[in-house]
Amino acid sequence: GCLLSLAQDMLHELNSKLQTAYVAIEDCSDGLAYSHLMNLAHPHGVPVESLNYEAVSVEDNIRNLTILQTALDGIGLGKRVPIMPLAQGDGDAHQLV
């Protein structure tokens, strides 16, 4: 339906901008794609060297998403990242980012 189409559009846009090959929007639950996308708009906004590129657990995802949230706060964006739902792989939460 509509949500699936929106997720597919988001995924296509992420893959296009980041030159990646994410298959499902839930693959972005580790926060890496969003962090790199933010750095396109605000270079060095997210300290990518602090991210865990081998994230495999919900705790790893939470850490990466918290780094992203701190970066968003640092530029005064005021956007709240739904950390727990994203970290747990909730596909609907990606629409809130």
PDB file of N, CA and C in Angstrom:
ATOM      1  N   GLY A   1       0.810  -1.186   0.000  1.00  0.00           N
ATOM      2  CA  GLY A   1       0.000   0.000   0.000  1.00  0.00           C
ATOM      3  C   GLY A   1       0.851   1.245   0.000  1.00  0.00           C
ATOM      4  N   CYS A   2       0.285   2.268   0.534  1.00  0.00           N
ATOM      5  CA  CYS A   2       0.910   3.591   0.569  1.00  0.00           C
ATOM      6  C   CYS A   2       2.201   3.597   1.392  1.00  0.00           C
ATOM      7  N   LEU A   3       2.185   2.921   2.563  1.00  0.00           N
ATOM      8  CA  LEU A   3       3.384   2.895   3.409  1.00  0.00           C
ATOM      9  C   LEU A   3       4.527   2.156   2.733  1.00  0.00           C
ATOM     10  N   LEU A   4       4.194   1.058   2.063  1.00  0.00           N
ATOM     11  CA  LEU A   4       5.223   0.304   1.353  1.00  0.00           C
ATOM     12  C   LEU A   4       5.834   1.151   0.251  1.00  0.00           C
ATOM     13  N   SER A   5       5.005   1.890  -0.465  1.00  0.00           N
ATOM     14  CA  SER A   5       5.490   2.765  -1.529  1.00  0.00           C
ATOM     15  C   SER A   5       6.399   3.855  -0.973  1.00  0.00           C
ATOM     16  N   LEU A   6       6.005   4.437   0.168  1.00  0.00           N
ATOM     17  CA  LEU A   6       6.820   5.480   0.801  1.00  0.00           C
ATOM     18  C   LEU A   6       8.169   4.908   1.228  1.00  0.00           C
ATOM     19  N   ALA A   7       8.161   3.716   1.815  1.00  0.00           N
ATOM     20  CA  ALA A   7       9.413   3.075   2.246  1.00  0.00           C
ATOM     21  C   ALA A   7      10.307   2.786   1.047  1.00  0.00           C
ATOM     22  N   GLN A   8       9.723   2.325  -0.038  1.00  0.00           N
ATOM     23  CA  GLN A   8      10.503   2.033  -1.239  1.00  0.00           C
ATOM     24  C   GLN A   8      11.089   3.312  -1.821  1.00  0.00           C
ATOM     25  N   ASP A   9      10.320   4.392  -1.805  1.00  0.00           N
ATOM     26  CA  ASP A   9      10.816   5.687  -2.288  1.00  0.00           C
ATOM     27  C   ASP A   9      11.978   6.178  -1.431  1.00  0.00           C
ATOM     28  N   MET A  10      11.831   6.053  -0.097  1.00  0.00           N
ATOM     29  CA  MET A  10      12.900   6.462   0.813  1.00  0.00           C
ATOM     30  C   MET A  10      14.156   5.650   0.565  1.00  0.00           C
ATOM     31  N   LEU A  11      13.981   4.355   0.411  1.00  0.00           N
ATOM     32  CA  LEU A  11      15.110   3.460   0.189  1.00  0.00           C
ATOM     33  C   LEU A  11      15.820   3.801  -1.105  1.00  0.00           C
ATOM     34  N   HIS A  12      15.054   4.040  -2.144  1.00  0.00           N
ATOM     35  CA  HIS A  12      15.643   4.421  -3.432  1.00  0.00           C
ATOM     36  C   HIS A  12      16.434   5.718  -3.294  1.00  0.00           C
ATOM     37  N   GLU A  13      15.885   6.691  -2.594  1.00  0.00           N
ATOM     38  CA  GLU A  13      16.557   7.983  -2.403  1.00  0.00           C
ATOM     39  C   GLU A  13      17.849   7.808  -1.602  1.00  0.00           C
ATOM     40  N   LEU A  14      17.797   7.029  -0.527  1.00  0.00           N
ATOM     41  CA  LEU A  14      19.005   6.770   0.269  1.00  0.00           C
ATOM     42  C   LEU A  14      20.078   6.098  -0.578  1.00  0.00           C
ATOM     43  N   ASN A  15      19.698   5.059  -1.290  1.00  0.00           N
ATOM     44  CA  ASN A  15      20.671   4.341  -2.120  1.00  0.00           C
ATOM     45  C   ASN A  15      21.257   5.244  -3.191  1.00  0.00           C
ATOM     46  N   SER A  16      20.442   6.100  -3.752  1.00  0.00           N
ATOM     47  CA  SER A  16      20.909   7.016  -4.784  1.00  0.00           C
ATOM     48  C   SER A  16      21.892   8.047  -4.220  1.00  0.00           C
ATOM     49  N   LYS A  17      21.525   8.669  -3.112  1.00  0.00           N
ATOM     50  CA  LYS A  17      22.366   9.719  -2.522  1.00  0.00           C
ATOM     51  C   LYS A  17      23.663   9.173  -1.926  1.00  0.00           C
ATOM     52  N   LEU A  18      23.577   7.990  -1.318  1.00  0.00           N
ATOM     53  CA  LEU A  18      24.734   7.436  -0.612  1.00  0.00           C
ATOM     54  C   LEU A  18      25.509   6.404  -1.416  1.00  0.00           C
ATOM     55  N   GLN A  19      25.012   6.096  -2.606  1.00  0.00           N
ATOM     56  CA  GLN A  19      25.645   5.063  -3.433  1.00  0.00           C
ATOM     57  C   GLN A  19      25.751   3.752  -2.668  1.00  0.00           C
ATOM     58  N   THR A  20      24.614   3.357  -2.063  1.00  0.00           N
ATOM     59  CA  THR A  20      24.548   2.125  -1.295  1.00  0.00           C
ATOM     60  C   THR A  20      23.560   1.173  -1.962  1.00  0.00           C
ATOM     61  N   ALA A  21      23.383   0.027  -1.349  1.00  0.00           N
ATOM     62  CA  ALA A  21      22.481  -0.981  -1.916  1.00  0.00           C
ATOM     63  C   ALA A  21      21.603  -1.590  -0.823  1.00  0.00           C
ATOM     64  N   TYR A  22      20.984  -0.728  -0.007  1.00  0.00           N
ATOM     65  CA  TYR A  22      20.067  -1.241   1.006  1.00  0.00           C
ATOM     66  C   TYR A  22      18.900  -1.925   0.309  1.00  0.00           C
ATOM     67  N   VAL A  23      18.497  -3.080   0.841  1.00  0.00           N
ATOM     68  CA  VAL A  23      17.426  -3.867   0.245  1.00  0.00           C
ATOM     69  C   VAL A  23      16.077  -3.548   0.893  1.00  0.00           C
ATOM     70  N   ALA A  24      16.089  -3.326   2.203  1.00  0.00           N
ATOM     71  CA  ALA A  24      14.863  -3.031   2.944  1.00  0.00           C
ATOM     72  C   ALA A  24      15.122  -1.849   3.867  1.00  0.00           C
ATOM     73  N   ILE A  25      14.095  -1.055   4.110  1.00  0.00           N
ATOM     74  CA  ILE A  25      14.244   0.136   4.950  1.00  0.00           C
ATOM     75  C   ILE A  25      14.714  -0.252   6.357  1.00  0.00           C
ATOM     76  N   GLU A  26      14.352  -1.446   6.815  1.00  0.00           N
ATOM     77  CA  GLU A  26      14.790  -1.915   8.130  1.00  0.00           C
ATOM     78  C   GLU A  26      16.302  -2.084   8.201  1.00  0.00           C
ATOM     79  N   ASP A  27      16.955  -2.204   7.051  1.00  0.00           N
ATOM     80  CA  ASP A  27      18.418  -2.300   7.020  1.00  0.00           C
ATOM     81  C   ASP A  27      19.076  -1.018   7.524  1.00  0.00           C
ATOM     82  N   CYS A  28      18.316   0.045   7.602  1.00  0.00           N
ATOM     83  CA  CYS A  28      18.851   1.335   8.062  1.00  0.00           C
ATOM     84  C   CYS A  28      18.742   1.492   9.578  1.00  0.00           C
ATOM     85  N   SER A  29      18.340   0.452  10.264  1.00  0.00           N
ATOM     86  CA  SER A  29      18.139   0.519  11.714  1.00  0.00           C
ATOM     87  C   SER A  29      19.413   0.768  12.501  1.00  0.00           C
ATOM     88  N   ASP A  30      20.569   0.592  11.865  1.00  0.00           N
ATOM     89  CA  ASP A  30      21.831   0.823  12.578  1.00  0.00           C
ATOM     90  C   ASP A  30      22.226   2.291  12.615  1.00  0.00           C
ATOM     91  N   GLY A  31      21.482   3.148  11.915  1.00  0.00           N
ATOM     92  CA  GLY A  31      21.739   4.582  11.950  1.00  0.00           C
ATOM     93  C   GLY A  31      22.816   5.067  11.002  1.00  0.00           C
ATOM     94  N   LEU A  32      23.532   4.160  10.359  1.00  0.00           N
ATOM     95  CA  LEU A  32      24.641   4.565   9.493  1.00  0.00           C
ATOM     96  C   LEU A  32      24.167   5.390   8.295  1.00  0.00           C
ATOM     97  N   ALA A  33      23.124   4.930   7.624  1.00  0.00           N
ATOM     98  CA  ALA A  33      22.638   5.648   6.442  1.00  0.00           C
ATOM     99  C   ALA A  33      22.197   7.059   6.806  1.00  0.00           C
ATOM    100  N   TYR A  34      21.440   7.192   7.895  1.00  0.00           N
ATOM    101  CA  TYR A  34      20.954   8.513   8.303  1.00  0.00           C
ATOM    102  C   TYR A  34      22.106   9.427   8.708  1.00  0.00           C
ATOM    103  N   SER A  35      23.108   8.865   9.351  1.00  0.00           N
ATOM    104  CA  SER A  35      24.269   9.654   9.759  1.00  0.00           C
ATOM    105  C   SER A  35      25.031  10.166   8.540  1.00  0.00           C
ATOM    106  N   HIS A  36      25.224   9.318   7.552  1.00  0.00           N
ATOM    107  CA  HIS A  36      25.933   9.740   6.344  1.00  0.00           C
ATOM    108  C   HIS A  36      25.092  10.713   5.520  1.00  0.00           C
ATOM    109  N   LEU A  37      23.784  10.529   5.522  1.00  0.00           N
ATOM    110  CA  LEU A  37      22.897  11.463   4.833  1.00  0.00           C
ATOM    111  C   LEU A  37      22.975  12.841   5.479  1.00  0.00           C
ATOM    112  N   MET A  38      23.003  12.880   6.807  1.00  0.00           N
ATOM    113  CA  MET A  38      23.132  14.161   7.496  1.00  0.00           C
ATOM    114  C   MET A  38      24.455  14.831   7.141  1.00  0.00           C
ATOM    115  N   ASN A  39      25.524  14.035   7.021  1.00  0.00           N
ATOM    116  CA  ASN A  39      26.821  14.616   6.681  1.00  0.00           C
ATOM    117  C   ASN A  39      26.859  15.182   5.264  1.00  0.00           C
ATOM    118  N   LEU A  40      25.967  14.718   4.404  1.00  0.00           N
ATOM    119  CA  LEU A  40      25.868  15.340   3.080  1.00  0.00           C
ATOM    120  C   LEU A  40      25.351  16.766   3.201  1.00  0.00           C
ATOM    121  N   ALA A  41      24.388  16.960   4.088  1.00  0.00           N
ATOM    122  CA  ALA A  41      23.805  18.287   4.289  1.00  0.00           C
ATOM    123  C   ALA A  41      24.644  19.161   5.222  1.00  0.00           C
ATOM    124  N   HIS A  42      25.266  18.543   6.197  1.00  0.00           N
ATOM    125  CA  HIS A  42      26.081  19.249   7.200  1.00  0.00           C
ATOM    126  C   HIS A  42      27.404  18.505   7.333  1.00  0.00           C
ATOM    127  N   PRO A  43      28.359  18.783   6.456  1.00  0.00           N
ATOM    128  CA  PRO A  43      29.630  18.056   6.487  1.00  0.00           C
ATOM    129  C   PRO A  43      30.248  18.019   7.890  1.00  0.00           C
ATOM    130  N   HIS A  44      30.669  16.840   8.275  1.00  0.00           N
ATOM    131  CA  HIS A  44      31.292  16.586   9.579  1.00  0.00           C
ATOM    132  C   HIS A  44      30.319  16.801  10.741  1.00  0.00           C
ATOM    133  N   GLY A  45      29.025  16.858  10.444  1.00  0.00           N
ATOM    134  CA  GLY A  45      28.023  17.028  11.496  1.00  0.00           C
ATOM    135  C   GLY A  45      27.955  15.830  12.426  1.00  0.00           C
ATOM    136  N   VAL A  46      28.115  14.654  11.860  1.00  0.00           N
ATOM    137  CA  VAL A  46      28.130  13.419  12.647  1.00  0.00           C
ATOM    138  C   VAL A  46      29.563  12.906  12.648  1.00  0.00           C
ATOM    139  N   PRO A  47      30.114  12.645  13.829  1.00  0.00           N
ATOM    140  CA  PRO A  47      31.477  12.098  13.880  1.00  0.00           C
ATOM    141  C   PRO A  47      31.461  10.622  13.458  1.00  0.00           C
ATOM    142  N   VAL A  48      31.514  10.407  12.153  1.00  0.00           N
ATOM    143  CA  VAL A  48      31.353   9.046  11.623  1.00  0.00           C
ATOM    144  C   VAL A  48      32.422   8.078  12.128  1.00  0.00           C
ATOM    145  N   GLU A  49      33.559   8.599  12.549  1.00  0.00           N
ATOM    146  CA  GLU A  49      34.591   7.720  13.093  1.00  0.00           C
ATOM    147  C   GLU A  49      34.155   7.099  14.422  1.00  0.00           C
ATOM    148  N   SER A  50      33.126   7.668  15.050  1.00  0.00           N
ATOM    149  CA  SER A  50      32.610   7.132  16.309  1.00  0.00           C
ATOM    150  C   SER A  50      31.527   6.079  16.098  1.00  0.00           C
ATOM    151  N   LEU A  51      31.035   5.948  14.879  1.00  0.00           N
ATOM    152  CA  LEU A  51      29.963   4.993  14.595  1.00  0.00           C
ATOM    153  C   LEU A  51      30.494   3.563  14.551  1.00  0.00           C
ATOM    154  N   ASN A  52      29.632   2.636  14.897  1.00  0.00           N
ATOM    155  CA  ASN A  52      29.967   1.218  14.838  1.00  0.00           C
ATOM    156  C   ASN A  52      29.481   0.688  13.487  1.00  0.00           C
ATOM    157  N   TYR A  53      30.405   0.444  12.588  1.00  0.00           N
ATOM    158  CA  TYR A  53      30.066  -0.035  11.248  1.00  0.00           C
ATOM    159  C   TYR A  53      29.786  -1.534  11.217  1.00  0.00           C
ATOM    160  N   GLU A  54      29.985  -2.189  12.327  1.00  0.00           N
ATOM    161  CA  GLU A  54      29.722  -3.627  12.441  1.00  0.00           C
ATOM    162  C   GLU A  54      28.549  -3.867  13.388  1.00  0.00           C
ATOM    163  N   ALA A  55      27.637  -2.915  13.481  1.00  0.00           N
ATOM    164  CA  ALA A  55      26.504  -3.022  14.404  1.00  0.00           C
ATOM    165  C   ALA A  55      25.676  -4.270  14.104  1.00  0.00           C
ATOM    166  N   VAL A  56      25.474  -5.080  15.132  1.00  0.00           N
ATOM    167  CA  VAL A  56      24.685  -6.305  14.960  1.00  0.00           C
ATOM    168  C   VAL A  56      23.587  -6.442  16.011  1.00  0.00           C
ATOM    169  N   SER A  57      23.655  -5.641  17.057  1.00  0.00           N
ATOM    170  CA  SER A  57      22.668  -5.771  18.129  1.00  0.00           C
ATOM    171  C   SER A  57      21.862  -4.481  18.256  1.00  0.00           C
ATOM    172  N   VAL A  58      20.761  -4.591  18.960  1.00  0.00           N
ATOM    173  CA  VAL A  58      19.935  -3.415  19.234  1.00  0.00           C
ATOM    174  C   VAL A  58      20.769  -2.378  19.992  1.00  0.00           C
ATOM    175  N   GLU A  59      21.616  -2.835  20.903  1.00  0.00           N
ATOM    176  CA  GLU A  59      22.460  -1.915  21.681  1.00  0.00           C
ATOM    177  C   GLU A  59      23.423  -1.159  20.772  1.00  0.00           C
ATOM    178  N   ASP A  60      24.003  -1.851  19.790  1.00  0.00           N
ATOM    179  CA  ASP A  60      24.879  -1.183  18.818  1.00  0.00           C
ATOM    180  C   ASP A  60      24.102  -0.121  18.052  1.00  0.00           C
ATOM    181  N   ASN A  61      22.897  -0.472  17.633  1.00  0.00           N
ATOM    182  CA  ASN A  61      22.060   0.473  16.889  1.00  0.00           C
ATOM    183  C   ASN A  61      21.720   1.688  17.736  1.00  0.00           C
ATOM    184  N   ILE A  62      21.383   1.452  19.005  1.00  0.00           N
ATOM    185  CA  ILE A  62      21.056   2.553  19.918  1.00  0.00           C
ATOM    186  C   ILE A  62      22.236   3.501  20.030  1.00  0.00           C
ATOM    187  N   ARG A  63      23.426   2.959  20.166  1.00  0.00           N
ATOM    188  CA  ARG A  63      24.628   3.805  20.285  1.00  0.00           C
ATOM    189  C   ARG A  63      24.797   4.673  19.035  1.00  0.00           C
ATOM    190  N   ASN A  64      24.684   4.071  17.853  1.00  0.00           N
ATOM    191  CA  ASN A  64      24.834   4.844  16.616  1.00  0.00           C
ATOM    192  C   ASN A  64      23.744   5.906  16.487  1.00  0.00           C
ATOM    193  N   LEU A  65      22.519   5.537  16.802  1.00  0.00           N
ATOM    194  CA  LEU A  65      21.412   6.494  16.683  1.00  0.00           C
ATOM    195  C   LEU A  65      21.528   7.615  17.710  1.00  0.00           C
ATOM    196  N   THR A  66      22.092   7.314  18.876  1.00  0.00           N
ATOM    197  CA  THR A  66      22.321   8.349  19.889  1.00  0.00           C
ATOM    198  C   THR A  66      23.384   9.339  19.402  1.00  0.00           C
ATOM    199  N   ILE A  67      24.395   8.849  18.717  1.00  0.00           N
ATOM    200  CA  ILE A  67      25.409   9.734  18.125  1.00  0.00           C
ATOM    201  C   ILE A  67      24.747  10.650  17.098  1.00  0.00           C
ATOM    202  N   LEU A  68      23.858  10.088  16.282  1.00  0.00           N
ATOM    203  CA  LEU A  68      23.118  10.894  15.311  1.00  0.00           C
ATOM    204  C   LEU A  68      22.272  11.946  16.018  1.00  0.00           C
ATOM    205  N   GLN A  69      21.553  11.555  17.072  1.00  0.00           N
ATOM    206  CA  GLN A  69      20.707  12.509  17.801  1.00  0.00           C
ATOM    207  C   GLN A  69      21.541  13.638  18.391  1.00  0.00           C
ATOM    208  N   THR A  70      22.681  13.308  18.949  1.00  0.00           N
ATOM    209  CA  THR A  70      23.571  14.326  19.519  1.00  0.00           C
ATOM    210  C   THR A  70      24.024  15.304  18.439  1.00  0.00           C
ATOM    211  N   ALA A  71      24.314  14.793  17.261  1.00  0.00           N
ATOM    212  CA  ALA A  71      24.721  15.656  16.142  1.00  0.00           C
ATOM    213  C   ALA A  71      23.576  16.563  15.704  1.00  0.00           C
ATOM    214  N   LEU A  72      22.367  16.022  15.640  1.00  0.00           N
ATOM    215  CA  LEU A  72      21.210  16.840  15.272  1.00  0.00           C
ATOM    216  C   LEU A  72      20.989  17.943  16.304  1.00  0.00           C
ATOM    217  N   ASP A  73      21.128  17.601  17.580  1.00  0.00           N
ATOM    218  CA  ASP A  73      20.996  18.599  18.646  1.00  0.00           C
ATOM    219  C   ASP A  73      22.080  19.663  18.510  1.00  0.00           C
ATOM    220  N   GLY A  74      23.285  19.244  18.131  1.00  0.00           N
ATOM    221  CA  GLY A  74      24.420  20.152  18.016  1.00  0.00           C
ATOM    222  C   GLY A  74      24.258  21.209  16.936  1.00  0.00           C
ATOM    223  N   ILE A  75      23.492  20.892  15.891  1.00  0.00           N
ATOM    224  CA  ILE A  75      23.269  21.896  14.842  1.00  0.00           C
ATOM    225  C   ILE A  75      21.952  22.639  15.055  1.00  0.00           C
ATOM    226  N   GLY A  76      21.280  22.321  16.175  1.00  0.00           N
ATOM    227  CA  GLY A  76      20.054  23.029  16.514  1.00  0.00           C
ATOM    228  C   GLY A  76      18.847  22.652  15.679  1.00  0.00           C
ATOM    229  N   LEU A  77      18.850  21.450  15.122  1.00  0.00           N
ATOM    230  CA  LEU A  77      17.754  21.042  14.255  1.00  0.00           C
ATOM    231  C   LEU A  77      16.473  20.781  15.035  1.00  0.00           C
ATOM    232  N   GLY A  78      16.581  20.297  16.264  1.00  0.00           N
ATOM    233  CA  GLY A  78      15.402  20.053  17.079  1.00  0.00           C
ATOM    234  C   GLY A  78      14.589  18.849  16.645  1.00  0.00           C
ATOM    235  N   LYS A  79      15.144  18.018  15.803  1.00  0.00           N
ATOM    236  CA  LYS A  79      14.467  16.799  15.334  1.00  0.00           C
ATOM    237  C   LYS A  79      14.733  15.673  16.312  1.00  0.00           C
ATOM    238  N   ARG A  80      13.676  14.985  16.737  1.00  0.00           N
ATOM    239  CA  ARG A  80      13.827  13.853  17.643  1.00  0.00           C
ATOM    240  C   ARG A  80      13.885  12.566  16.828  1.00  0.00           C
ATOM    241  N   VAL A  81      14.928  11.809  17.027  1.00  0.00           N
ATOM    242  CA  VAL A  81      15.092  10.516  16.371  1.00  0.00           C
ATOM    243  C   VAL A  81      14.379   9.472  17.234  1.00  0.00           C
ATOM    244  N   PRO A  82      13.463   8.691  16.653  1.00  0.00           N
ATOM    245  CA  PRO A  82      12.798   7.639  17.432  1.00  0.00           C
ATOM    246  C   PRO A  82      13.756   6.462  17.651  1.00  0.00           C
ATOM    247  N   ILE A  83      14.687   6.653  18.570  1.00  0.00           N
ATOM    248  CA  ILE A  83      15.813   5.739  18.735  1.00  0.00           C
ATOM    249  C   ILE A  83      15.383   4.291  18.990  1.00  0.00           C
ATOM    250  N   MET A  84      14.539   4.056  19.977  1.00  0.00           N
ATOM    251  CA  MET A  84      14.179   2.666  20.315  1.00  0.00           C
ATOM    252  C   MET A  84      13.470   1.954  19.167  1.00  0.00           C
ATOM    253  N   PRO A  85      12.421   2.544  18.578  1.00  0.00           N
ATOM    254  CA  PRO A  85      11.762   1.828  17.477  1.00  0.00           C
ATOM    255  C   PRO A  85      12.695   1.580  16.289  1.00  0.00           C
ATOM    256  N   LEU A  86      13.529   2.566  15.961  1.00  0.00           N
ATOM    257  CA  LEU A  86      14.469   2.377  14.851  1.00  0.00           C
ATOM    258  C   LEU A  86      15.463   1.269  15.173  1.00  0.00           C
ATOM    259  N   ALA A  87      16.044   1.340  16.367  1.00  0.00           N
ATOM    260  CA  ALA A  87      17.065   0.365  16.767  1.00  0.00           C
ATOM    261  C   ALA A  87      16.524  -1.059  16.779  1.00  0.00           C
ATOM    262  N   GLN A  88      15.232  -1.185  17.048  1.00  0.00           N
ATOM    263  CA  GLN A  88      14.612  -2.505  17.109  1.00  0.00           C
ATOM    264  C   GLN A  88      14.105  -2.972  15.748  1.00  0.00           C
ATOM    265  N   GLY A  89      14.301  -2.161  14.708  1.00  0.00           N
ATOM    266  CA  GLY A  89      13.937  -2.577  13.365  1.00  0.00           C
ATOM    267  C   GLY A  89      12.502  -2.323  12.966  1.00  0.00           C
ATOM    268  N   ASP A  90      11.826  -1.409  13.659  1.00  0.00           N
ATOM    269  CA  ASP A  90      10.441  -1.065  13.320  1.00  0.00           C
ATOM    270  C   ASP A  90      10.422  -0.276  12.019  1.00  0.00           C
ATOM    271  N   GLY A  91       9.964  -0.894  10.960  1.00  0.00           N
ATOM    272  CA  GLY A  91       9.956  -0.262   9.645  1.00  0.00           C
ATOM    273  C   GLY A  91       9.156   1.026   9.594  1.00  0.00           C
ATOM    274  N   ASP A  92       8.066   1.112  10.352  1.00  0.00           N
ATOM    275  CA  ASP A  92       7.250   2.318  10.352  1.00  0.00           C
ATOM    276  C   ASP A  92       7.980   3.512  10.969  1.00  0.00           C
ATOM    277  N   ALA A  93       8.918   3.267  11.868  1.00  0.00           N
ATOM    278  CA  ALA A  93       9.640   4.356  12.539  1.00  0.00           C
ATOM    279  C   ALA A  93      10.503   5.140  11.567  1.00  0.00           C
ATOM    280  N   HIS A  94      10.892   4.543  10.454  1.00  0.00           N
ATOM    281  CA  HIS A  94      11.757   5.220   9.493  1.00  0.00           C
ATOM    282  C   HIS A  94      11.052   6.402   8.830  1.00  0.00           C
ATOM    283  N   GLN A  95       9.743   6.393   8.837  1.00  0.00           N
ATOM    284  CA  GLN A  95       8.995   7.508   8.269  1.00  0.00           C
ATOM    285  C   GLN A  95       9.095   8.743   9.140  1.00  0.00           C
ATOM    286  N   LEU A  96       9.505   8.566  10.393  1.00  0.00           N
ATOM    287  CA  LEU A  96       9.587   9.668  11.340  1.00  0.00           C
ATOM    288  C   LEU A  96      10.935  10.372  11.304  1.00  0.00           C
ATOM    289  N   VAL A  97      11.891   9.790  10.600  1.00  0.00           N
ATOM    290  CA  VAL A  97      13.240  10.364  10.556  1.00  0.00           C
ATOM    291  C   VAL A  97      13.280  11.480   9.544  1.00  0.00           C
TER     292      VAL A  97
END
